[in-house]
Tab-separated table of N, CA and C in Angstrom:
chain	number	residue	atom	x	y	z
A	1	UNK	N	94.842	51.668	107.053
A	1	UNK	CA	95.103	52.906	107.745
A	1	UNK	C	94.404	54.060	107.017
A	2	UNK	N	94.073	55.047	107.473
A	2	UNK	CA	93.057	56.149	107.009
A	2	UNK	C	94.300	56.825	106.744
A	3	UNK	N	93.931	57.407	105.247
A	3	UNK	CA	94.903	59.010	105.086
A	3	UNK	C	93.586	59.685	104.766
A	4	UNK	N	94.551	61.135	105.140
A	4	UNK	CA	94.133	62.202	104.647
A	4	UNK	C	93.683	62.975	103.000
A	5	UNK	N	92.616	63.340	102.958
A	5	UNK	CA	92.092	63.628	101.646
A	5	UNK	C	92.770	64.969	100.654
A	6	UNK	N	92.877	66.107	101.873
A	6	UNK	CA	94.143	67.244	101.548
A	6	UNK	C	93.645	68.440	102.947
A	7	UNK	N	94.522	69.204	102.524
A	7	UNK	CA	94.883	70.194	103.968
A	7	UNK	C	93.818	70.959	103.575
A	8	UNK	N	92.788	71.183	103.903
A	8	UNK	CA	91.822	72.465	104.035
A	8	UNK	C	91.224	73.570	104.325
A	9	UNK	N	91.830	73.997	105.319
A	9	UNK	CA	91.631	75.151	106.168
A	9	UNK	C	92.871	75.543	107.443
A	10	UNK	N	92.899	76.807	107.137
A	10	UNK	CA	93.742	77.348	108.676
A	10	UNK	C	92.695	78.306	109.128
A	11	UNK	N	93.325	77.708	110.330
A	11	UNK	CA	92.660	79.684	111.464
A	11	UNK	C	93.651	80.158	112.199
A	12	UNK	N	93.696	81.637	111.669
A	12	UNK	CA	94.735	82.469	111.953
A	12	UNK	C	94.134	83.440	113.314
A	13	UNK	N	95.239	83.318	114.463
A	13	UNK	CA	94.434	84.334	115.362
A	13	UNK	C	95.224	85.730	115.287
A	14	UNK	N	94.466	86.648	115.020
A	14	UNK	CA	94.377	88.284	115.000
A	14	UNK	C	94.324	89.160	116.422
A	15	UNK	N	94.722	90.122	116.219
A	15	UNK	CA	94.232	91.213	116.854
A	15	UNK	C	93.272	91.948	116.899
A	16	UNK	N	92.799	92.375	115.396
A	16	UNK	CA	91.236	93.046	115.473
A	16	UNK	C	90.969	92.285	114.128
A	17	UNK	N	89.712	91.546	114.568
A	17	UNK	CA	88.752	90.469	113.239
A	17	UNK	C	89.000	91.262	112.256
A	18	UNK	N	87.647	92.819	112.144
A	18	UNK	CA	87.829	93.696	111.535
A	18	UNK	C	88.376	94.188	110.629
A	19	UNK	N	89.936	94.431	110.990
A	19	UNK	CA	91.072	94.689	110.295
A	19	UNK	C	91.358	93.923	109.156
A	20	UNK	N	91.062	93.040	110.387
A	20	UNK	CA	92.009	90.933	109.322
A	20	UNK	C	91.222	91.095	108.458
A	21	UNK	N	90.005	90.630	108.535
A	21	UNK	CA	88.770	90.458	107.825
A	21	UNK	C	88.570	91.340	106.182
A	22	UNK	N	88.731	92.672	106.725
A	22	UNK	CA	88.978	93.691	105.193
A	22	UNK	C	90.659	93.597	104.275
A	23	UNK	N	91.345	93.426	105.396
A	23	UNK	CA	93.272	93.296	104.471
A	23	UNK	C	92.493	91.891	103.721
A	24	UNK	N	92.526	91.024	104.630
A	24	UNK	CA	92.522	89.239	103.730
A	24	UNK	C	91.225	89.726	102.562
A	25	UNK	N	90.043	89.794	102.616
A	25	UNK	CA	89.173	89.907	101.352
A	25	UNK	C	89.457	90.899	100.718
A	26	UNK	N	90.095	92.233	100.879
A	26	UNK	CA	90.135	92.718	99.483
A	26	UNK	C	91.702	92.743	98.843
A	27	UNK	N	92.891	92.319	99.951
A	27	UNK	CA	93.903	92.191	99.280
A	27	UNK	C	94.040	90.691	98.314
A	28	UNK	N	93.254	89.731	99.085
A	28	UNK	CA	93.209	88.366	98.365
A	28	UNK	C	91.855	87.698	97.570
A	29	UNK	N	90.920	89.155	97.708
A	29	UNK	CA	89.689	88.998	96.165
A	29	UNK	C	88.996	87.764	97.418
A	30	UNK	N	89.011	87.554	98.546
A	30	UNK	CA	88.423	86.202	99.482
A	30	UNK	C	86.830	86.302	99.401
A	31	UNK	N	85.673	85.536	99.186
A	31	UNK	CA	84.591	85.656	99.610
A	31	UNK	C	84.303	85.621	101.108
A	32	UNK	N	83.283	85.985	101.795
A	32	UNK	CA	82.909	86.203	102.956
A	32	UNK	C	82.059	84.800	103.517
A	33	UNK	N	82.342	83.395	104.226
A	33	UNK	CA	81.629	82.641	103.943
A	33	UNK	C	80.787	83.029	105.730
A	34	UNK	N	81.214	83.316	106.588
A	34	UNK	CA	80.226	83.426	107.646
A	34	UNK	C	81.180	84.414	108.707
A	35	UNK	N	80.265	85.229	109.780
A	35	UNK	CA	80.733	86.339	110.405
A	35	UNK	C	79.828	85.814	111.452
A	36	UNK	N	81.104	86.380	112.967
A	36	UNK	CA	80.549	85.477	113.905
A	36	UNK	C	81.119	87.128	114.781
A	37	UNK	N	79.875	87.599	115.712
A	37	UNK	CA	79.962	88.310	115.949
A	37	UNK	C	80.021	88.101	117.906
A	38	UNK	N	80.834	89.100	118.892
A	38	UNK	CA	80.762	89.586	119.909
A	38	UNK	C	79.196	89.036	120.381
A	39	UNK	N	78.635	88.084	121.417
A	39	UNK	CA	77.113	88.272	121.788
A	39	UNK	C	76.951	89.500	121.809
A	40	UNK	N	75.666	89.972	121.499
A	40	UNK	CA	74.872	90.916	121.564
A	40	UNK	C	75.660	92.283	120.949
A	41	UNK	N	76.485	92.351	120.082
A	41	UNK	CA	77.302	93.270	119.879
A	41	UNK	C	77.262	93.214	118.084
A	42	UNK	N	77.632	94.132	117.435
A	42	UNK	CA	78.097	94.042	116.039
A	42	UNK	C	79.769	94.049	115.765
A	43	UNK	N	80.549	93.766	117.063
A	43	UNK	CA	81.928	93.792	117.113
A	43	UNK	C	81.709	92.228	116.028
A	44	UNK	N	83.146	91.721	115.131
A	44	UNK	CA	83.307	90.573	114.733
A	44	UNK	C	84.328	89.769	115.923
A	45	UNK	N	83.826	88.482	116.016
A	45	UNK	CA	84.981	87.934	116.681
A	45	UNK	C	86.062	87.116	116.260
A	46	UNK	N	84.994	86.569	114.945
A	46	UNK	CA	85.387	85.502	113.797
A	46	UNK	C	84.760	85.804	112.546
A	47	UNK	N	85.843	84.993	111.551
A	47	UNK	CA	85.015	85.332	110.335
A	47	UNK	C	86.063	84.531	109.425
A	48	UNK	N	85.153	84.149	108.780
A	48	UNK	CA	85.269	82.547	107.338
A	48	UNK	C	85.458	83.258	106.133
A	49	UNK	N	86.678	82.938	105.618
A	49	UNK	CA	86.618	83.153	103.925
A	49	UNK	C	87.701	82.326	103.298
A	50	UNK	N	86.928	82.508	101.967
A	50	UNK	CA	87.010	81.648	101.014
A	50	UNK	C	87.666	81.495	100.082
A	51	UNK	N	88.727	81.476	99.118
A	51	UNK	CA	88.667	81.743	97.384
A	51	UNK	C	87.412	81.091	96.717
A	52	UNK	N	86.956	79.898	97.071
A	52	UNK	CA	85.815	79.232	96.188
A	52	UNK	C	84.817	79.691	96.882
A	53	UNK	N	83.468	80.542	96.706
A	53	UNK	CA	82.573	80.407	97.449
A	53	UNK	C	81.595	79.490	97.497
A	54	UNK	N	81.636	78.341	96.362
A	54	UNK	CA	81.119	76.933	96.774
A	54	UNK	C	81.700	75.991	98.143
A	55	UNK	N	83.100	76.724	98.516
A	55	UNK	CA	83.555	75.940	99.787
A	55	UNK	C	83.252	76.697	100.694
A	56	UNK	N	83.212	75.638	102.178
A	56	UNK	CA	83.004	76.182	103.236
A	56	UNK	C	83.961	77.515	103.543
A	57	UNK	N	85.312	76.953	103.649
A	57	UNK	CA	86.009	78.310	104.018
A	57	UNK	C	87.553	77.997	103.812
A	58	UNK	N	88.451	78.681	103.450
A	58	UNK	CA	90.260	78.220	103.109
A	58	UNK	C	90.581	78.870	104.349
A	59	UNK	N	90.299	80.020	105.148
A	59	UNK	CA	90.499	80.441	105.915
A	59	UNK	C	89.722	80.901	106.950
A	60	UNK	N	90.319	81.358	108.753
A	60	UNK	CA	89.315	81.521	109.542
A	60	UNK	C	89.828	82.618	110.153
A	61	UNK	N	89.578	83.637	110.654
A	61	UNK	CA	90.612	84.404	111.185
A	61	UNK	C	89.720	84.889	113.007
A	62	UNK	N	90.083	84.615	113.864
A	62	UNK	CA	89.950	84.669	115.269
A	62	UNK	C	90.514	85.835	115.924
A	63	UNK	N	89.356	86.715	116.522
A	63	UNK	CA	89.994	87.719	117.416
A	63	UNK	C	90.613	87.178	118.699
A	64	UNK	N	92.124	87.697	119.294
A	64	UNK	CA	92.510	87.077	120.685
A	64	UNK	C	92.421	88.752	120.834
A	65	UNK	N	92.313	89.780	120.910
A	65	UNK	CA	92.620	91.047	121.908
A	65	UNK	C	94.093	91.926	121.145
A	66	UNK	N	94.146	93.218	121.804
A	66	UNK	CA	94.946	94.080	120.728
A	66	UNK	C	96.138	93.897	121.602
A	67	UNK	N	96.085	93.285	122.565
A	67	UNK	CA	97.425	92.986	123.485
A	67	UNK	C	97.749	91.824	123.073
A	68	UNK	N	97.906	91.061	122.476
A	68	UNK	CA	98.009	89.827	122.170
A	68	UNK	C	99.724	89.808	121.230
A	69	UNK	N	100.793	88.896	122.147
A	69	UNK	CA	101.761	89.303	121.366
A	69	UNK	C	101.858	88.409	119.984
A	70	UNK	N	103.527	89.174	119.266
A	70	UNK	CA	102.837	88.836	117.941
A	70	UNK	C	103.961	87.551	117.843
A	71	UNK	N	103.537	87.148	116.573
A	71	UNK	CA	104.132	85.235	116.938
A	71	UNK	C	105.754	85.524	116.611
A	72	UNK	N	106.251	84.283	117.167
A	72	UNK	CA	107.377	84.244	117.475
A	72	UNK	C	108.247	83.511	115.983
A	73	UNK	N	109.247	84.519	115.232
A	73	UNK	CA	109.523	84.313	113.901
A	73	UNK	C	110.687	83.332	113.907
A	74	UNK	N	111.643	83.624	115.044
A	74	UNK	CA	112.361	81.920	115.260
A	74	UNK	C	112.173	81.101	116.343
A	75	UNK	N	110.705	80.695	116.280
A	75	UNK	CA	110.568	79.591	117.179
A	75	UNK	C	109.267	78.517	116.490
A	76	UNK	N	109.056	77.659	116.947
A	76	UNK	CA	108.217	76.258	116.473
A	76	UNK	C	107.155	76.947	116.697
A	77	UNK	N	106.813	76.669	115.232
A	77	UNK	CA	104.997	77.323	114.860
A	77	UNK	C	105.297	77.186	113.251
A	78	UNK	N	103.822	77.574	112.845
A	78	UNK	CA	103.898	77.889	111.367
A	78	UNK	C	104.535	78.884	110.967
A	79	UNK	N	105.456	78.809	109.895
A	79	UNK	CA	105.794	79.715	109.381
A	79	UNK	C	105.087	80.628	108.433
A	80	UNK	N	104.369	80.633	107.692
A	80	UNK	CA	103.633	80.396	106.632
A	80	UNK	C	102.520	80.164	106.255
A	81	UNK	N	101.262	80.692	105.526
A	81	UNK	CA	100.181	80.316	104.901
A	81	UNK	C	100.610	80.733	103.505
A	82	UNK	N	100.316	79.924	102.167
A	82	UNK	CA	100.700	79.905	100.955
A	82	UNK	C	99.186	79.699	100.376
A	83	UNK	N	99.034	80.741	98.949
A	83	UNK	CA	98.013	80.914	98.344
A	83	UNK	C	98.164	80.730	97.216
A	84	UNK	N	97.903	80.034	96.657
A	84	UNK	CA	98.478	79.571	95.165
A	84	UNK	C	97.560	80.558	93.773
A	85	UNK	N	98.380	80.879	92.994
A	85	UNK	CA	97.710	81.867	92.220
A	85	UNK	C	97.732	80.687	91.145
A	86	UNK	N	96.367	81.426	89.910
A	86	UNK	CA	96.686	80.746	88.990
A	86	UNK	C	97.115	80.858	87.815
A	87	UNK	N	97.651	82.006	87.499
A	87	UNK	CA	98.738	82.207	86.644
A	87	UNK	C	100.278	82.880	86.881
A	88	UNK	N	100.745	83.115	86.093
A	88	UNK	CA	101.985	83.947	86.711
A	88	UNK	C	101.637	85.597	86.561
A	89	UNK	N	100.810	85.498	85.316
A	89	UNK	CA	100.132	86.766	85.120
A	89	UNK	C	99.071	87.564	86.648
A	90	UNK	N	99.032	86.593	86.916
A	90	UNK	CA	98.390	86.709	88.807
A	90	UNK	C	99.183	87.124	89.926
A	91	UNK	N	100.161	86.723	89.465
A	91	UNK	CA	101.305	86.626	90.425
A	91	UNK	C	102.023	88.226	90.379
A	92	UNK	N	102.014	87.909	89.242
A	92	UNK	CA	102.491	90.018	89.126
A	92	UNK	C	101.680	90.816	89.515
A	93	UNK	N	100.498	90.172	89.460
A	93	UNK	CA	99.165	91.506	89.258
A	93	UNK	C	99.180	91.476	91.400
A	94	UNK	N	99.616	90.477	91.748
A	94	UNK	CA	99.551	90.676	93.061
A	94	UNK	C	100.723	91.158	93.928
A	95	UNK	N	101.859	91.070	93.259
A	95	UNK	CA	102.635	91.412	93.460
A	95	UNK	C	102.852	92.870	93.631
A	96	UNK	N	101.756	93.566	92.768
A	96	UNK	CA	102.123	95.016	92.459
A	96	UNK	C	101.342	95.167	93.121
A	97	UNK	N	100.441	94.603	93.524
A	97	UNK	CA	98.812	94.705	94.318
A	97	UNK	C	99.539	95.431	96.058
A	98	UNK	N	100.681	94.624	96.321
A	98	UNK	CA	101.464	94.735	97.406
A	98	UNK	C	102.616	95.684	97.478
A	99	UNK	N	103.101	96.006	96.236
A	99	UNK	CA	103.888	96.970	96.102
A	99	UNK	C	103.376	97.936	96.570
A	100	UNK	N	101.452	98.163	95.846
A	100	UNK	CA	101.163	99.398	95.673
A	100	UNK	C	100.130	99.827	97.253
A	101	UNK	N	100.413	98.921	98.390
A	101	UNK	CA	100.183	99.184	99.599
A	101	UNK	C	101.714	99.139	100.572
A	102	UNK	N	102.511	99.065	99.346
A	102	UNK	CA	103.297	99.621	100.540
A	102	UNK	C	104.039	98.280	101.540
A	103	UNK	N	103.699	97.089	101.153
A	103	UNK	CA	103.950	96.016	102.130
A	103	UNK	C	105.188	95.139	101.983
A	104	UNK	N	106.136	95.160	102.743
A	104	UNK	CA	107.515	94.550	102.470
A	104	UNK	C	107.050	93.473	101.788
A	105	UNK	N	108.038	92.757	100.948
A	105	UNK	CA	107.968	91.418	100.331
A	105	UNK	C	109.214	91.123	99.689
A	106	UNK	N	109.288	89.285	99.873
A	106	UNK	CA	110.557	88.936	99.690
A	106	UNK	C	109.872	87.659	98.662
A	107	UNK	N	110.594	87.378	97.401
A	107	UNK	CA	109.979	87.032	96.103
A	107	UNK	C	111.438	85.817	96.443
A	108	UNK	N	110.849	84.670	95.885
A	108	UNK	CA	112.017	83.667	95.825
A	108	UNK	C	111.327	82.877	95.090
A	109	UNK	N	112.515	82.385	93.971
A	109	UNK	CA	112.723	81.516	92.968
A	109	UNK	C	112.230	80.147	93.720
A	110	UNK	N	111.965	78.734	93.736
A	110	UNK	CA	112.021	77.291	94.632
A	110	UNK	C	112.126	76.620	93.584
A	111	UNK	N	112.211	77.193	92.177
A	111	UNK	CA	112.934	75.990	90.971
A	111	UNK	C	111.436	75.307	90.429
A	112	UNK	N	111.103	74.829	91.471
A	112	UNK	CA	109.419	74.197	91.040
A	112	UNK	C	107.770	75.650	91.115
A	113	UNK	N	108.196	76.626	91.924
A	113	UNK	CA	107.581	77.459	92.225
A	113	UNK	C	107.967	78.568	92.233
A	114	UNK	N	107.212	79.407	92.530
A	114	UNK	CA	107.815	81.484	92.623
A	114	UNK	C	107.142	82.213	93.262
A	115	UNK	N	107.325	82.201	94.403
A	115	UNK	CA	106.634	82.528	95.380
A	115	UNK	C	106.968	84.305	96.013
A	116	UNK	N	105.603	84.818	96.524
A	116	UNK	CA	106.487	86.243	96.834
A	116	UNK	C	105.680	86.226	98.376
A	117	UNK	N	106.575	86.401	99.373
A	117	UNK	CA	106.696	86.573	101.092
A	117	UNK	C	106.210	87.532	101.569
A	118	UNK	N	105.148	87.661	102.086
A	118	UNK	CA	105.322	89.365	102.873
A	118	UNK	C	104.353	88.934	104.593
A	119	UNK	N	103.911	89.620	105.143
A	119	UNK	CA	103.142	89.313	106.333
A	119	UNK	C	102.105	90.188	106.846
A	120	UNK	N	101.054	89.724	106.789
A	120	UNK	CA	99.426	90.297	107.314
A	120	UNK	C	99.871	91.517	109.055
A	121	UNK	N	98.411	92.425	108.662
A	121	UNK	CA	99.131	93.127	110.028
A	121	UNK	C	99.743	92.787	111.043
A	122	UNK	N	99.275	91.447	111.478
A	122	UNK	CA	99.546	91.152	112.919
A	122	UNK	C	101.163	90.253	112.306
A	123	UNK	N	101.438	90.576	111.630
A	123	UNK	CA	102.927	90.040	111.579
A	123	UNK	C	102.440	88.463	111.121
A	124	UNK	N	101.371	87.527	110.964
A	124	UNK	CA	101.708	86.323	110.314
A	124	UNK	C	102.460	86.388	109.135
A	125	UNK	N	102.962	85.303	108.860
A	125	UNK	CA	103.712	85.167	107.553
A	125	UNK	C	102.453	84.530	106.296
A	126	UNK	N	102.493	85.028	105.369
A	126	UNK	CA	101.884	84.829	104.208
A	126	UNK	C	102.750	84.763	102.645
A	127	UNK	N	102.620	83.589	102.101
A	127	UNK	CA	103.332	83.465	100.618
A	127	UNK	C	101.688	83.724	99.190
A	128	UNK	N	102.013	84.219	98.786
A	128	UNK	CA	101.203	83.842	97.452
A	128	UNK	C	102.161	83.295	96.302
A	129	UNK	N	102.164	82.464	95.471
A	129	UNK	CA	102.731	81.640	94.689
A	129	UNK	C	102.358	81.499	93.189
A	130	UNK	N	102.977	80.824	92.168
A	130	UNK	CA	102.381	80.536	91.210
A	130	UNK	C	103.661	79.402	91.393
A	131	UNK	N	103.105	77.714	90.588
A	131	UNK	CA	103.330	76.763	90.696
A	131	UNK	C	103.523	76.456	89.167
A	132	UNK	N	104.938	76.193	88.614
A	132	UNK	CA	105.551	76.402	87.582
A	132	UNK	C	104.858	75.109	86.980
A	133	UNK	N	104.649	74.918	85.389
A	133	UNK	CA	104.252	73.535	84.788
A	133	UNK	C	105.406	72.764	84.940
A	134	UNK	N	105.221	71.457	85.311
A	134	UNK	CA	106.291	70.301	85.956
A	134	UNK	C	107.646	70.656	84.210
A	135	UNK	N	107.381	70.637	83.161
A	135	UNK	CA	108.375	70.450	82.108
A	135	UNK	C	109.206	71.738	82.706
A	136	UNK	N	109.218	73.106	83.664
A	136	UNK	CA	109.784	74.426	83.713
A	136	UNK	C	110.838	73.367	85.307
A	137	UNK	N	110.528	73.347	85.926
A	137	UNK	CA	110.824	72.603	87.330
A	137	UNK	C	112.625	72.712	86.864
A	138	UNK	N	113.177	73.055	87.993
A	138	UNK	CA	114.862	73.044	88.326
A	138	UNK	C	115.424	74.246	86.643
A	139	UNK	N	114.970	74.779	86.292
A	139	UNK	CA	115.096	75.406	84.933
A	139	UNK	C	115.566	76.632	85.071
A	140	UNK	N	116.582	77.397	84.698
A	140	UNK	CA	116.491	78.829	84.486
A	140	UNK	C	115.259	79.465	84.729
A	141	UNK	N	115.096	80.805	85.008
A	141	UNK	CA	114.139	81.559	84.861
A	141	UNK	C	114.244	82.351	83.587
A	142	UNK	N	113.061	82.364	82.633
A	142	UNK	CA	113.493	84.020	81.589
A	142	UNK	C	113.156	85.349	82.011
A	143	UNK	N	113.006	85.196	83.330
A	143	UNK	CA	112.997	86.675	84.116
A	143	UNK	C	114.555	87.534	84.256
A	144	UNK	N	114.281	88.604	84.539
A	144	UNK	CA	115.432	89.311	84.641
A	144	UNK	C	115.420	90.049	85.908
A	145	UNK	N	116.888	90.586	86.404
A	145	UNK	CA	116.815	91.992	87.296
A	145	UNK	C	118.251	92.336	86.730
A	146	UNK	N	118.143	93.472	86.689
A	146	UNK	CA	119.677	94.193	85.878
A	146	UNK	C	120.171	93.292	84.788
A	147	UNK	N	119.495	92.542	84.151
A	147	UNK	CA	119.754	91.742	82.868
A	147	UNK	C	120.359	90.611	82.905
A	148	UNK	N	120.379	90.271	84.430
A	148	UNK	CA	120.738	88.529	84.658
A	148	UNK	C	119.630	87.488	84.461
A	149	UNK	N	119.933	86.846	83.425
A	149	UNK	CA	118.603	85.633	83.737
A	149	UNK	C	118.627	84.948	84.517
A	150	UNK	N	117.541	84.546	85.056
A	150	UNK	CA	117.441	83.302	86.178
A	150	UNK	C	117.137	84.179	87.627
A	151	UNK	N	116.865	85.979	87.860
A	151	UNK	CA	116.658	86.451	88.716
A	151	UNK	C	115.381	86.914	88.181
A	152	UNK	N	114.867	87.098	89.389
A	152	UNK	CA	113.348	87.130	89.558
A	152	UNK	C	112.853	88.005	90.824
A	153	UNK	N	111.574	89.388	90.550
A	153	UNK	CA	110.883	89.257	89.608
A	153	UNK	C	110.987	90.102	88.128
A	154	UNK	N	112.123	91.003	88.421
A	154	UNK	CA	112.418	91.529	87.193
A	154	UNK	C	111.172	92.410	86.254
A	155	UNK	N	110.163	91.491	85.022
A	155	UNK	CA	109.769	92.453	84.392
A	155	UNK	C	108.715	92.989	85.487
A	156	UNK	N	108.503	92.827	86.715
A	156	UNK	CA	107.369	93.502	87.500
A	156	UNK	C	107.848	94.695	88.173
A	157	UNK	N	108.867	95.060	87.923
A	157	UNK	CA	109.588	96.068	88.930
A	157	UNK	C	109.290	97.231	88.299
């Protein structure tokens, strides 16, 4: 039986490419791997990016129109696109990255991970993460908030 090698790519559909296109690369540092434009137009319709710019693309983001409603938060669909940082020192630095635009976010402990929640204009859901070393897994946190350990994110506040 054939398996799968690993999950590689989503495409997220938007409201304006444009928009998507500048929040996702400069809030998530993304390279630009290809821009697919309106025929005969310089409108974007699509557009590829990356974290590796040796890869094709981690992400795709698709214009549907500015009427386009926005997805449905309790019903069957993805919940979620998750971006894995690679330190925790990353994780703050993005964290504040989001503070300092202003963008709701909801930060949760998962014992194996530490993930912080917030959602791209068009309302998708987006996690960025840092992925604890397996010996930390089900463990206290040495984070704090009002001087409880095990709450998180504490020293980023």
């Amino acid at each position: 039986m054939a398996k799968a090698a690993s999950l590689d790519h989503v495409n997220i559909k938007v409201r304006n490419a444009e928009r998507s296109y500048r929040w996702y690369a400069d809030l998530l540092g993304l390279h630009t791997q290809d821009i697919f434009y309106v025929s005969g137009t310089e409108k974007i319709r699509a557009v590829f990016l990356s974290c590796d710019p040796d890869h094709a693309h981690d992400i795709a983001l698709f214009e549907v129109g500015a009427d386009a409603a926005a997805p449905e938060k309790d019903g069957v669909g993805l919940s979620h696109v998750a971006w894995r940082m690679s330190t925790l020192d990353d994780l703050a630095d993005m964290y504040r990255a989001l503070q300092a635009r202003e963008i709701p976010v909801r930060v949760v402990d998962h014992t194996v991970s530490i993930g912080v929640y917030f959602s791209d204009p068009d309302g998708n859901g987006l996690e960025v993460y840092y992925e604890l070393p397996r010996s930390q897994w089900k463990q206290e946190r040495p984070f704090s908030e009002a001087g409880q350990k095990g709450r998180f994110p504490g020293p980023w506040d």
